[in-house]
């Protein structure tokens, strides 16, 4: 089965099994009991509480447990940094130590039980945080941070210690950051920068340094959440919280492992509803990377293909390098400008109505154009950049004849201005340069202007940079500059470009193209986004009871039983009969209609073709009789137990596809579609989605296939019935939601997709029960 992933049942999976058995579940959504309408038909949550982290990032009072002022001790440096941070955020700091009377001149409490006031945040500088957590349970503290290492990142013994810590936190009622985290949340953030900010989430603190350093380039950073081992608070919690903050323009994340797949999807959904882009580096693409990540944070990394698809499904922009993370997040933050709506209300004030309709709150109408224009002082530079941008999928429209004529008022006739626009040298001594830029940005088909400057050439490059900055301040369209100088000390770069909160500046062509493509993709995604959780089924379909009766826990179903399962969910199968004698086979063939296919049917047959247990194109009673005897002889020789022989209608004309269900350790049931037939494992051309998803995502799965053209008709073949294929995918998804925790694998291969208007037929099926 494509993308098959096996693992233990998650908490949500076990909850779904309870529901399937008719018992009353006790579901939990982020620590609270969930109402019935909070759950989909599988028992998984449809909504997640957004933790109120205001008092974590901006507490009024802080306790530092294990505080020290003895020089040379690690806790002393941490205490000193926390004192400086508390002063910056206006928090009262209370040191806690059992043997000290004071720390840095501040009276010291012997334990958290003797604090002079209820605190918002407790910072635990102790090797074993569990006893302190238990003491904090009665103090009504809201948050705690545990820096200690030696937990799940160290192996089985550490994982057990982390489970004990998580249990103590759950009993206490507080929320915990860590363990195995650091001081990144308490860094000094610049408060002199304007514009939408980046909120940063990292499981490894050091990996966030490049993004944090963007402040030195004029990019605002609002928060940093170093999640560590995520015994309690996790990446999903911070995505949900940051998506609600009005100052956050983009969320940047470095993720080593996801703690809870459904929680991550709900958080990404919340960001998508609000139009807040999430950019993430997710390690674990390779076996080596996945192994390293597990040893570092003790997390499951999940099957990477499923993680990749899930991120794409909910609009999370996945990048590979930290340089791409910082550049893409910076552009998306700057692109998410929130002007006044024109009626006196801020765009933030309009969010409530937009949420109700499931629409993106911060959509800006005049940003819908996806045309990219390259503006260059060199024809060679323009051509080079245009090649790379077009190859990456950016749309570089040819400017209209009228627009080209307008540009030629200021650019010599012999230069090409169709796009790329070659100015031959940006005007320095007068107003023409700004006129050129404004004329390009005024084109309604243009959404992005990119100016690659491969090296400084003052005063021309200085004037060009200033004109671009001035134009960017007057437009809501995206203006990007690639400053290619390896030096990076030029005033045009350091002062003019980096001093602008509107121009997105890059150092490489590749990162600029990656970021612009992410911006345009995110615009398209949010423009049409409707949350699949709003429409997810909450009650079982009439098919559920029929299908449940066919389940055989721990067994593989026979092909006949698997097809009955499909039939229960309205998926078409060929006319067929199960027979147990040669004479019955002949009678069945006459009823089914020649030509027929005959197959051995048994609960433990996975690959019938390889064993010679399939006979096709039989056209007479004698052939049917002989085929029956041969199939049963082979089965007897191979020691295969049969429940009979299938005599099936032969379906010849169509495109062979595969549709199936597998179980992912993080996300639960997943649905796969791809090119099918005997070469399915060789071609490996497939797409996957995590339920719930809608018809639009089912169609999107097909566009991801390298062999998509086969469905459109090639070499004289008629177009296939794509609508019927999509319908099968959606019916399989419903099966995955209702039976996904009872089915380890479901494989419809081949699903013959007939010519347009004729439907799709499941010619073979394999189902393995959990």
XYZ file of C-alpha atoms in Angstrom:
770
model
C 0.000 0.000 0.000
C 1.327 3.411 -0.888
C 2.694 5.371 2.053
C 1.790 2.705 4.584
C 2.717 3.723 8.122
C 2.134 1.536 11.152
C 2.240 2.582 14.776
C 0.405 2.542 18.052
C -3.075 3.960 18.475
C -3.128 7.591 19.526
C -5.382 8.825 22.313
C -7.836 10.116 19.722
C -7.763 6.761 17.921
C -8.669 4.896 21.086
C -11.418 7.426 21.727
C -12.856 6.732 18.274
C -12.908 3.006 18.995
C -14.955 3.659 22.142
C -17.458 5.653 20.090
C -17.638 2.909 17.456
C -18.591 0.434 20.181
C -21.462 2.649 21.328
C -19.916 3.627 24.658
C -19.797 7.127 26.064
C -16.359 8.680 25.500
C -14.585 11.115 27.752
C -12.771 13.201 25.153
C -10.452 16.020 26.051
C -9.646 19.097 23.986
C -6.474 20.769 25.258
C -7.052 19.678 28.812
C -10.816 20.255 29.036
C -13.740 17.872 28.406
C -15.058 18.273 24.885
C -18.714 18.673 24.022
C -20.211 16.192 21.577
C -20.324 18.742 18.770
C -16.598 19.370 19.301
C -15.850 15.929 17.816
C -16.011 14.485 14.341
C -17.468 11.065 13.595
C -14.140 9.422 14.462
C -14.063 11.020 17.926
C -11.293 13.476 17.058
C -11.627 17.129 18.072
C -12.887 19.701 15.589
C -11.966 22.715 17.695
C -9.118 23.530 20.041
C -8.938 26.081 22.796
C -6.457 28.886 22.253
C -4.314 29.127 25.384
C -4.206 32.623 26.831
C -0.454 33.123 26.858
C -0.526 36.862 27.545
C 0.662 36.337 31.124
C 3.428 34.036 29.954
C 4.975 36.573 27.582
C 4.010 39.641 29.649
C 3.684 38.530 33.286
C 3.091 40.916 36.146
C 4.995 38.727 38.601
C 7.650 36.014 38.202
C 9.142 33.467 40.584
C 12.645 32.146 39.859
C 13.037 28.810 41.643
C 16.696 28.000 42.217
C 17.802 31.632 41.817
C 21.460 32.357 42.525
C 23.885 35.290 42.683
C 27.048 33.253 43.268
C 29.497 34.107 40.506
C 30.488 31.213 38.296
C 27.248 29.301 38.822
C 25.053 28.701 35.714
C 21.927 29.727 37.617
C 23.496 33.101 38.384
C 23.744 34.098 34.738
C 20.177 32.951 34.126
C 18.910 34.842 37.177
C 20.693 37.994 36.027
C 19.120 37.717 32.546
C 15.671 37.157 34.026
C 16.072 40.200 36.265
C 16.854 42.365 33.230
C 13.936 40.877 31.288
C 11.494 41.380 34.176
C 12.507 45.005 34.379
C 11.914 45.471 30.631
C 8.415 43.946 30.724
C 7.485 45.569 34.036
C 7.245 42.363 36.074
C 7.987 41.890 39.771
C 10.598 39.144 40.261
C 10.711 36.935 43.354
C 13.760 34.683 43.830
C 13.129 31.312 45.501
C 15.858 29.312 47.240
C 15.700 27.147 50.396
C 18.960 28.438 51.963
C 19.396 32.030 50.747
C 17.935 35.108 52.407
C 18.334 37.255 49.284
C 19.529 37.118 45.684
C 20.948 40.234 44.037
C 19.561 42.199 46.985
C 16.001 40.923 46.526
C 14.415 39.023 49.469
C 14.348 35.299 48.765
C 11.418 32.971 49.557
C 12.397 29.507 50.885
C 9.810 27.809 48.617
C 7.021 28.637 46.216
C 4.597 28.133 49.104
C 6.076 31.239 50.791
C 5.877 33.663 47.876
C 4.597 37.116 48.888
C 1.986 37.102 46.095
C 0.378 34.861 43.489
C 2.687 34.833 40.476
C 1.901 34.483 36.774
C 5.072 32.624 35.808
C 7.449 30.295 37.644
C 10.888 29.712 36.109
C 12.320 26.429 37.385
C 16.119 26.291 37.576
C 16.138 22.867 39.225
C 17.223 19.440 38.003
C 13.951 17.740 38.968
C 10.965 20.022 38.352
C 8.280 17.508 39.453
C 8.333 18.320 43.218
C 8.161 22.037 42.460
C 5.263 21.505 40.022
C 3.419 19.624 42.758
C 4.002 22.509 45.173
C 2.843 25.023 42.591
C -0.460 23.181 42.190
C -1.920 24.978 45.203
C -0.587 28.442 44.355
C -2.747 29.023 41.238
C 0.305 29.963 39.179
C -0.601 30.092 35.485
C 2.661 29.114 33.780
C 5.983 27.437 34.448
C 9.178 26.927 32.465
C 11.424 23.899 33.012
C 14.964 24.206 31.625
C 16.185 20.830 32.880
C 17.329 18.233 30.358
C 17.558 14.474 30.721
C 14.017 13.666 29.668
C 12.585 12.104 26.492
C 15.584 13.224 24.448
C 17.770 10.739 26.342
C 15.892 7.498 25.738
C 13.369 5.234 27.459
C 14.258 6.161 31.042
C 14.090 9.853 30.242
C 10.791 9.354 28.391
C 9.324 7.756 31.513
C 10.520 10.729 33.579
C 8.877 13.087 31.091
C 5.604 11.169 31.381
C 5.725 11.652 35.150
C 6.371 15.357 34.634
C 3.475 15.671 32.170
C 1.161 13.887 34.606
C 2.175 16.249 37.412
C 1.518 19.246 35.161
C -1.923 17.890 34.201
C -2.830 17.491 37.879
C -1.562 20.968 38.769
C -3.690 22.925 36.297
C -0.781 25.134 35.190
C 0.736 25.162 31.690
C 4.398 24.174 31.251
C 6.986 25.169 28.668
C 9.685 22.519 28.301
C 11.506 20.626 29.643
C 14.814 20.819 27.777
C 14.226 24.425 26.763
C 16.139 27.678 27.210
C 15.906 31.433 27.716
C 14.855 32.440 24.204
C 11.410 33.593 25.356
C 13.137 36.141 27.608
C 15.451 37.714 25.022
C 15.733 41.451 24.466
C 13.426 42.315 21.557
C 13.835 45.604 19.749
C 10.910 47.940 20.371
C 11.864 50.592 17.822
C 10.728 48.707 14.713
C 7.429 49.175 12.890
C 5.158 47.011 10.813
C 3.752 43.506 11.253
C 6.070 41.242 13.229
C 7.348 37.682 13.008
C 6.440 35.373 15.876
C 9.003 32.586 16.224
C 8.592 28.982 17.443
C 11.585 26.653 17.729
C 12.163 23.270 19.284
C 15.904 23.891 19.141
C 16.788 27.337 20.433
C 19.944 27.752 18.376
C 18.039 27.140 15.153
C 16.005 30.281 15.759
C 19.019 32.591 15.891
C 18.967 33.532 12.173
C 15.336 34.632 12.403
C 15.958 36.509 15.653
C 18.860 38.317 13.978
C 16.462 39.761 11.378
C 15.854 42.559 13.869
C 19.268 43.892 12.937
C 17.966 44.202 9.370
C 14.878 46.120 10.450
C 12.453 43.183 10.643
C 10.303 43.264 13.756
C 10.104 40.196 16.023
C 7.314 40.027 18.608
C 7.672 36.642 20.376
C 9.943 33.639 20.622
C 8.611 30.329 21.955
C 11.342 27.701 22.492
C 9.136 24.647 22.988
C 11.791 22.064 23.844
C 10.391 18.605 24.569
C 6.780 19.809 24.702
C 5.668 17.846 27.759
C 2.679 20.224 27.832
C 2.656 23.381 25.705
C 3.435 22.486 22.094
C 3.989 24.088 18.717
C 0.251 23.958 17.964
C -0.585 25.997 21.077
C 1.742 28.789 20.045
C 0.554 28.827 16.419
C -3.040 29.210 17.643
C -2.072 31.988 20.050
C 0.145 33.893 17.622
C -2.523 33.754 14.903
C -4.777 35.792 17.207
C -2.255 38.539 17.931
C -2.891 41.672 15.842
C 0.798 42.595 15.612
C 1.838 39.224 14.119
C 2.266 39.284 10.345
C 3.800 35.821 9.970
C 4.706 32.823 12.122
C 8.114 31.171 11.615
C 8.706 27.711 13.056
C 11.549 25.222 13.347
C 9.881 21.865 14.043
C 11.650 18.627 14.875
C 8.590 16.561 15.718
C 4.879 17.109 16.064
C 3.385 16.055 19.374
C -0.225 15.737 18.179
C -1.127 15.681 14.493
C -4.747 16.785 14.916
C -3.774 19.643 17.259
C -1.285 20.861 14.646
C -3.936 20.790 11.906
C -6.414 22.687 14.070
C -3.781 25.328 14.793
C -2.862 25.635 11.112
C -6.562 25.898 10.314
C -6.923 28.757 12.779
C -4.032 30.609 11.121
C -5.507 29.925 7.662
C -8.908 31.306 8.689
C -7.209 34.525 9.765
C -4.868 34.745 6.800
C -1.758 34.528 8.992
C 0.998 32.711 7.069
C 2.937 29.960 8.837
C 6.425 29.163 7.481
C 8.130 26.066 8.809
C 11.318 24.058 8.604
C 10.325 20.499 9.486
C 13.234 18.098 9.877
C 12.842 14.406 9.189
C 12.759 14.290 5.381
C 15.355 11.526 5.483
C 15.779 8.532 7.758
C 18.946 10.095 9.202
C 17.222 13.406 9.867
C 14.257 11.694 11.465
C 16.502 9.600 13.709
C 18.456 12.657 14.820
C 15.282 14.588 15.551
C 13.871 11.784 17.676
C 17.044 11.605 19.756
C 17.014 15.367 20.269
C 13.433 15.933 21.385
C 12.000 12.470 21.894
C 9.205 13.075 19.372
C 7.696 11.100 16.577
C 8.572 12.757 13.289
C 5.823 11.004 11.340
C 5.904 9.771 7.771
C 7.361 12.767 5.972
C 5.119 12.487 2.931
C 2.086 12.739 5.197
C 3.535 15.665 7.145
C 4.329 17.439 3.877
C 0.829 16.880 2.521
C -0.832 17.934 5.778
C 1.128 21.180 5.832
C 0.266 21.918 2.221
C -3.380 21.016 2.857
C -3.684 23.668 5.569
C -1.514 26.336 3.977
C 1.666 25.882 6.024
C 4.623 26.912 3.867
C 7.394 24.365 4.241
C 10.939 25.449 3.456
C 14.225 23.610 3.756
C 16.885 25.997 5.054
C 17.051 28.519 7.852
C 17.955 31.182 5.288
C 14.729 30.393 3.427
C 12.824 30.465 6.714
C 14.031 33.942 7.602
C 13.643 35.436 4.123
C 10.221 33.931 3.458
C 8.846 34.842 6.875
C 10.207 38.376 6.529
C 8.529 38.905 3.171
C 5.215 37.458 4.312
C 5.207 39.614 7.419
C 5.882 42.746 5.429
C 3.360 41.815 2.753
C 0.623 41.489 5.339
C -0.015 45.191 5.742
C -3.241 46.157 7.481
C -4.502 49.469 6.141
C -7.716 51.093 7.328
C -10.766 49.669 5.550
C -11.954 53.124 4.523
C -15.030 53.268 6.777
C -13.214 54.166 9.963
C -12.828 50.593 11.152
C -9.473 48.873 11.392
C -9.001 45.641 9.532
C -8.545 43.963 12.915
C -12.016 45.157 13.957
C -13.511 43.448 10.898
C -12.228 40.012 11.911
C -15.244 38.889 13.903
C -17.631 38.949 10.945
C -15.104 37.272 8.690
C -14.506 34.417 11.133
C -18.192 33.578 11.210
C -18.218 33.058 7.462
C -14.922 31.167 7.566
C -13.282 33.781 5.375
C -9.798 35.227 5.611
C -9.882 38.359 7.751
C -6.997 40.267 6.263
C -7.570 39.736 2.562
C -6.626 42.836 0.559
C -8.539 43.088 -2.698
C -5.934 44.776 -4.861
C -3.352 42.103 -4.075
C -5.117 39.390 -6.047
C -3.015 39.998 -9.166
C -0.273 37.363 -9.426
C 1.713 38.928 -12.255
C 5.426 39.406 -11.520
C 7.446 42.033 -13.369
C 11.246 41.979 -13.321
C 12.785 45.463 -13.544
C 16.521 45.611 -14.161
C 19.311 47.934 -15.186
C 20.833 45.052 -17.164
C 19.259 42.955 -19.891
C 21.371 39.981 -18.861
C 20.334 40.242 -15.229
C 16.687 40.518 -16.196
C 16.831 37.500 -18.501
C 18.663 35.399 -15.922
C 16.196 36.219 -13.164
C 13.201 35.719 -15.470
C 14.436 32.230 -16.402
C 14.729 31.198 -12.757
C 11.396 32.761 -11.784
C 9.485 31.165 -14.651
C 11.040 27.770 -13.956
C 9.884 28.104 -10.349
C 6.314 28.661 -11.485
C 5.982 32.431 -11.153
C 3.752 34.138 -13.723
C 5.634 36.795 -15.727
C 2.963 38.342 -17.971
C 3.841 40.153 -21.168
C 2.934 43.775 -20.570
C 0.273 45.201 -22.858
C 1.238 47.237 -25.917
C -0.204 50.339 -24.268
C 1.876 49.770 -21.149
C 5.010 49.175 -23.188
C 4.349 52.393 -25.117
C 3.991 54.242 -21.816
C 7.303 52.847 -20.548
C 9.033 53.818 -23.783
C 8.253 57.449 -22.969
C 11.145 57.201 -20.484
C 13.083 54.162 -21.741
C 14.791 54.094 -25.177
C 12.828 52.290 -27.922
C 15.575 49.762 -28.605
C 15.319 48.292 -25.082
C 12.882 45.469 -24.291
C 10.139 46.467 -21.857
C 7.729 43.562 -22.409
C 8.861 41.861 -19.148
C 11.564 41.764 -18.015
C 11.750 45.546 -18.245
C 15.274 46.641 -19.219
C 15.826 50.316 -18.474
C 19.392 50.335 -19.742
C 20.422 52.233 -16.642
C 18.050 53.729 -14.099
C 17.700 57.518 -14.566
C 19.682 59.425 -11.958
C 19.321 63.119 -12.664
C 15.524 63.547 -12.871
C 12.076 62.121 -12.136
C 11.921 59.495 -14.904
C 13.038 56.571 -12.751
C 10.140 56.935 -10.339
C 7.742 57.331 -13.288
C 8.878 53.980 -14.698
C 8.367 52.179 -11.396
C 4.972 53.767 -10.784
C 3.811 52.888 -14.309
C 4.680 49.224 -13.762
C 2.932 49.105 -10.376
C -0.164 50.794 -11.821
C -0.735 47.849 -14.170
C -3.749 45.891 -12.803
C -2.186 42.585 -13.870
C 0.939 43.205 -11.808
C 1.026 42.169 -8.180
C 4.785 42.006 -7.583
C 7.736 44.092 -8.786
C 11.187 42.538 -8.391
C 14.359 44.483 -9.008
C 17.552 42.370 -9.049
C 20.646 44.491 -8.428
C 23.601 42.162 -8.838
C 26.126 44.692 -7.575
C 26.261 48.322 -6.399
C 26.842 50.912 -9.113
C 26.537 54.333 -7.458
C 25.020 56.752 -7.961
C 22.666 54.764 -10.215
C 22.019 51.957 -7.718
C 21.581 54.489 -4.904
C 18.906 56.415 -6.830
C 17.245 53.179 -7.919
C 17.040 51.950 -4.323
C 15.524 55.239 -3.149
C 12.959 55.314 -5.957
C 11.918 51.747 -5.144
C 11.504 52.593 -1.453
C 9.469 55.718 -2.234
C 7.237 53.815 -4.650
C 6.692 50.987 -2.150
C 5.358 53.462 0.396
C 2.623 54.488 -2.048
C 1.382 51.058 -3.097
C -0.111 47.973 -1.528
C 1.654 45.800 -4.086
C 4.778 43.913 -3.226
C 8.144 45.480 -4.062
C 11.224 43.259 -3.766
C 14.916 43.950 -4.253
C 17.754 41.465 -4.573
C 20.952 43.151 -3.405
C 23.644 40.874 -4.783
C 26.734 42.605 -3.431
C 28.745 40.198 -1.263
C 29.924 43.131 0.854
C 26.564 44.333 2.167
C 27.948 47.506 3.731
C 26.751 49.939 1.049
C 24.530 52.774 2.262
C 21.927 52.020 -0.418
C 21.556 48.577 1.141
C 22.154 49.195 4.850
C 20.307 52.492 5.148
C 17.921 52.946 2.228
C 16.613 49.418 1.614
C 16.888 47.987 5.127
C 15.483 51.211 6.516
C 12.213 50.609 4.691
C 9.432 48.582 6.307
C 7.748 48.142 2.920
C 10.492 46.823 0.612
C 11.421 43.156 0.947
C 15.169 42.872 0.424
C 17.056 39.652 -0.363
C 20.654 38.671 -0.944
C 20.049 35.807 -3.397
C 17.855 35.221 -6.433
C 16.743 31.821 -5.137
C 15.467 33.040 -1.761
C 13.629 35.928 -3.379
C 11.861 33.596 -5.797
C 11.020 31.113 -3.024
C 9.542 33.857 -0.841
C 7.544 35.515 -3.623
C 6.121 32.183 -4.729
C 5.148 31.444 -1.112
C 3.443 34.834 -0.852
C 1.416 34.362 -4.038
C 0.543 30.769 -3.164
C -0.620 31.852 0.273
C -2.771 34.601 -1.231
C -4.459 32.088 -3.517
C -4.854 29.614 -0.672
C -6.469 32.024 1.777
C -8.667 33.640 -0.904
C -10.562 30.392 -1.373
C -10.066 28.787 2.023
C -12.978 27.137 3.765
C -12.215 25.183 6.886
C -12.846 21.449 6.387
C -13.526 21.130 10.108
C -16.735 23.156 9.733
C -18.185 20.551 7.367
C -16.684 17.417 8.911
C -19.278 14.713 9.636
C -20.267 14.400 13.272
C -22.609 11.402 13.082
C -22.135 8.036 11.328
C -23.607 7.503 7.879
C -26.086 4.695 7.144
C -23.136 2.826 5.605
C -21.369 2.563 8.939
C -23.422 -0.260 10.482
C -23.272 -2.341 7.300
C -19.518 -1.930 7.105
C -18.975 -2.599 10.799
C -20.567 -6.037 10.431
C -17.881 -6.945 7.870
C -14.955 -6.147 10.160
C -12.766 -9.033 11.340
C -10.353 -7.631 13.952
C -6.757 -8.593 13.289
C -7.534 -10.257 9.952
C -7.198 -9.468 6.275
C -10.539 -9.619 4.474
C -10.986 -11.634 1.334
C -11.371 -9.695 -1.901
C -15.075 -10.548 -1.905
C -15.551 -9.183 1.639
C -13.428 -6.113 0.860
C -15.627 -5.362 -2.134
C -18.709 -5.722 0.032
C -17.152 -3.080 2.259
C -16.756 -0.776 -0.733
C -20.290 -1.490 -1.883
C -21.576 -0.501 1.561
C -20.106 2.971 0.973
C -21.542 3.287 -2.522
C -18.318 2.530 -4.400
C -19.042 0.649 -7.625
C -17.585 -2.832 -8.084
C -17.923 -5.194 -11.087
C -20.751 -7.696 -11.393
C -19.410 -10.835 -9.743
C -20.331 -14.034 -7.958
C -18.420 -16.127 -5.445
C -18.554 -19.836 -6.356
C -17.226 -23.073 -4.871
C -17.482 -25.464 -7.841
C -16.638 -25.549 -11.524
C -20.292 -26.009 -12.442
C -21.289 -23.003 -10.347
C -18.522 -21.006 -12.040
C -19.982 -21.766 -15.481
C -23.472 -20.728 -14.339
C -22.049 -17.535 -12.801
C -20.195 -16.659 -16.004
C -23.385 -16.859 -18.023
C -25.099 -14.539 -15.567
C -22.204 -12.075 -15.335
C -21.694 -12.097 -19.094
C -18.661 -13.062 -21.142
C -15.792 -12.292 -21.224
C -15.120 -12.835 -17.518
C -12.243 -12.661 -15.055
C -11.738 -15.388 -12.464
C -9.794 -14.916 -9.228
C -9.053 -16.988 -6.179
C -10.656 -15.379 -3.122
C -9.265 -15.890 0.351
C -8.529 -13.918 3.492
C -4.739 -14.214 3.244
C -4.090 -13.557 -0.442
C -2.340 -10.246 -0.965
C -0.792 -10.522 -4.442
C -2.889 -12.837 -6.593
C -1.223 -11.977 -9.906
C 2.244 -13.049 -8.769
C 0.857 -16.425 -7.660
C -1.045 -17.038 -10.895
C -4.390 -16.756 -9.114
C -6.002 -14.479 -11.718
C -7.335 -15.533 -15.133
C -8.612 -12.866 -17.526
C -10.472 -12.747 -20.801
C -12.308 -16.078 -20.471
C -14.893 -16.417 -23.245
C -16.385 -19.910 -22.946
C -17.729 -22.425 -20.468
C -14.798 -24.773 -21.046
C -12.296 -21.993 -20.315
C -14.172 -21.146 -17.140
C -14.254 -24.798 -16.047
C -10.522 -25.207 -16.695
C -9.695 -21.935 -14.967
C -11.589 -22.965 -11.844
C -9.648 -26.211 -11.590
C -6.309 -24.461 -12.181
C -6.959 -21.771 -9.580
C -7.954 -24.248 -6.902
C -4.982 -26.487 -7.728
C -2.537 -23.573 -7.342
C -4.141 -22.584 -4.040
C -3.923 -26.144 -2.765
C -0.253 -26.407 -3.808
C 0.601 -23.071 -2.162
C -1.291 -23.989 1.002
C -3.719 -21.099 0.596
C -7.165 -21.410 2.131
C -9.933 -20.176 -0.174
C -13.460 -19.051 0.531
C -14.215 -19.577 -3.143
C -13.477 -18.314 -6.643
C -14.771 -15.002 -7.921
C -16.302 -14.879 -11.388
C -16.194 -11.201 -12.339
C -17.319 -8.897 -15.094
C -14.352 -7.895 -17.237
C -13.784 -4.131 -17.422
C -11.119 -3.218 -19.946
C -11.212 0.413 -21.036
C -10.003 3.048 -18.601
C -7.167 4.483 -16.531
C -5.929 2.304 -13.688
C -5.709 4.217 -10.408
C -5.195 3.278 -6.775
C -7.152 4.757 -3.857
C -6.514 3.683 -0.299
C -6.410 4.320 3.419
C -3.396 3.953 5.679
C -2.769 4.819 9.308
C -0.241 7.478 10.246
C 1.133 7.553 13.777
C 0.586 11.294 14.123
C -2.468 12.050 12.027
C -4.450 8.814 12.128
C -6.223 7.656 8.941
C -4.927 9.153 5.694
C -6.262 8.856 2.143
C -3.982 8.167 -0.833
C -4.666 8.368 -4.564
C -2.220 7.546 -7.344
C -1.523 5.723 -10.565
C -2.443 2.068 -10.048
C -2.080 -1.324 -11.594
C 0.775 -3.785 -11.340
C 3.390 -1.013 -11.475
C 1.993 0.939 -8.531
C 5.017 0.289 -6.300
C 7.422 1.038 -9.140
C 5.826 4.304 -10.269
C 5.172 5.600 -6.735
C 3.127 8.423 -8.210
C 0.706 9.297 -5.451
C -0.780 12.109 -3.376
C -2.042 11.938 0.190
C -4.413 13.946 2.387
C -5.438 13.864 6.031
C -9.208 13.834 6.656
C -11.250 15.902 6.837
C -10.919 17.517 3.423
C -13.313 18.743 0.767
C -13.834 18.249 -2.947
C -11.324 20.982 -3.776
C -8.544 19.078 -2.015
C -9.562 15.835 -3.734
C -9.111 17.588 -7.082
C -5.827 19.098 -5.863
C -4.537 15.592 -5.117
C -4.943 14.701 -8.786
C -3.043 17.796 -9.949
C -0.051 16.672 -7.863
C 0.315 13.422 -9.801
C 3.079 13.286 -12.399
C 0.800 11.106 -14.529
C -2.181 13.494 -14.300
C -2.226 13.801 -18.112
C -3.404 10.190 -18.387
C -6.723 11.246 -16.905
C -7.061 13.990 -19.516
C -6.597 11.515 -22.374
C -3.347 10.876 -24.256
C -2.539 9.388 -27.664
C -6.172 9.349 -28.747
C -7.584 7.955 -25.493
C -10.757 9.670 -24.284
C -10.671 11.808 -21.111
C -11.345 9.805 -17.959
C -14.263 10.410 -15.626
C -12.360 12.592 -13.144
C -15.541 13.550 -11.289
C -16.228 9.870 -10.611
C -12.655 9.415 -9.350
C -13.033 12.386 -7.006
C -16.310 10.932 -5.758
C -14.548 7.652 -4.927
C -11.819 9.554 -3.055
C -14.458 11.369 -0.987
C -16.333 8.145 -0.249
C -13.093 6.489 0.828
C -12.441 9.490 3.049
C -15.819 8.975 4.709
C -14.880 5.348 5.233
C -11.544 6.455 6.719
C -13.305 8.781 9.153
C -15.839 6.198 10.270
C -13.760 3.017 10.116
C -10.208 4.368 10.047
C -9.384 3.061 13.503
C -10.716 -0.373 12.575
C -8.843 -0.569 9.262
C -5.058 -0.812 9.174
C -4.998 -0.668 5.373
C -7.467 -0.361 2.534
C -6.222 -0.705 -1.022
C -8.440 -0.318 -4.099
C -6.121 -1.343 -6.911
C -6.892 -1.044 -9.658
C -9.727 1.418 -9.586
C -10.610 1.555 -13.274
C -11.609 5.112 -14.148
C -13.763 4.836 -17.268
C -14.204 7.454 -19.986
C -15.978 10.653 -18.977
C -19.544 10.104 -17.860
C -19.150 6.344 -17.350
C -17.916 6.292 -13.741
C -15.210 4.294 -11.971
C -15.124 0.634 -10.955
C -13.094 -0.988 -8.156
C -11.693 -4.089 -9.843
C -9.787 -5.344 -6.803
C -9.618 -4.471 -3.132
C -7.562 -5.403 -0.096
C -8.584 -4.586 3.454
C -6.656 -5.364 6.645
C -8.455 -4.906 9.962
C -6.659 -3.558 13.016
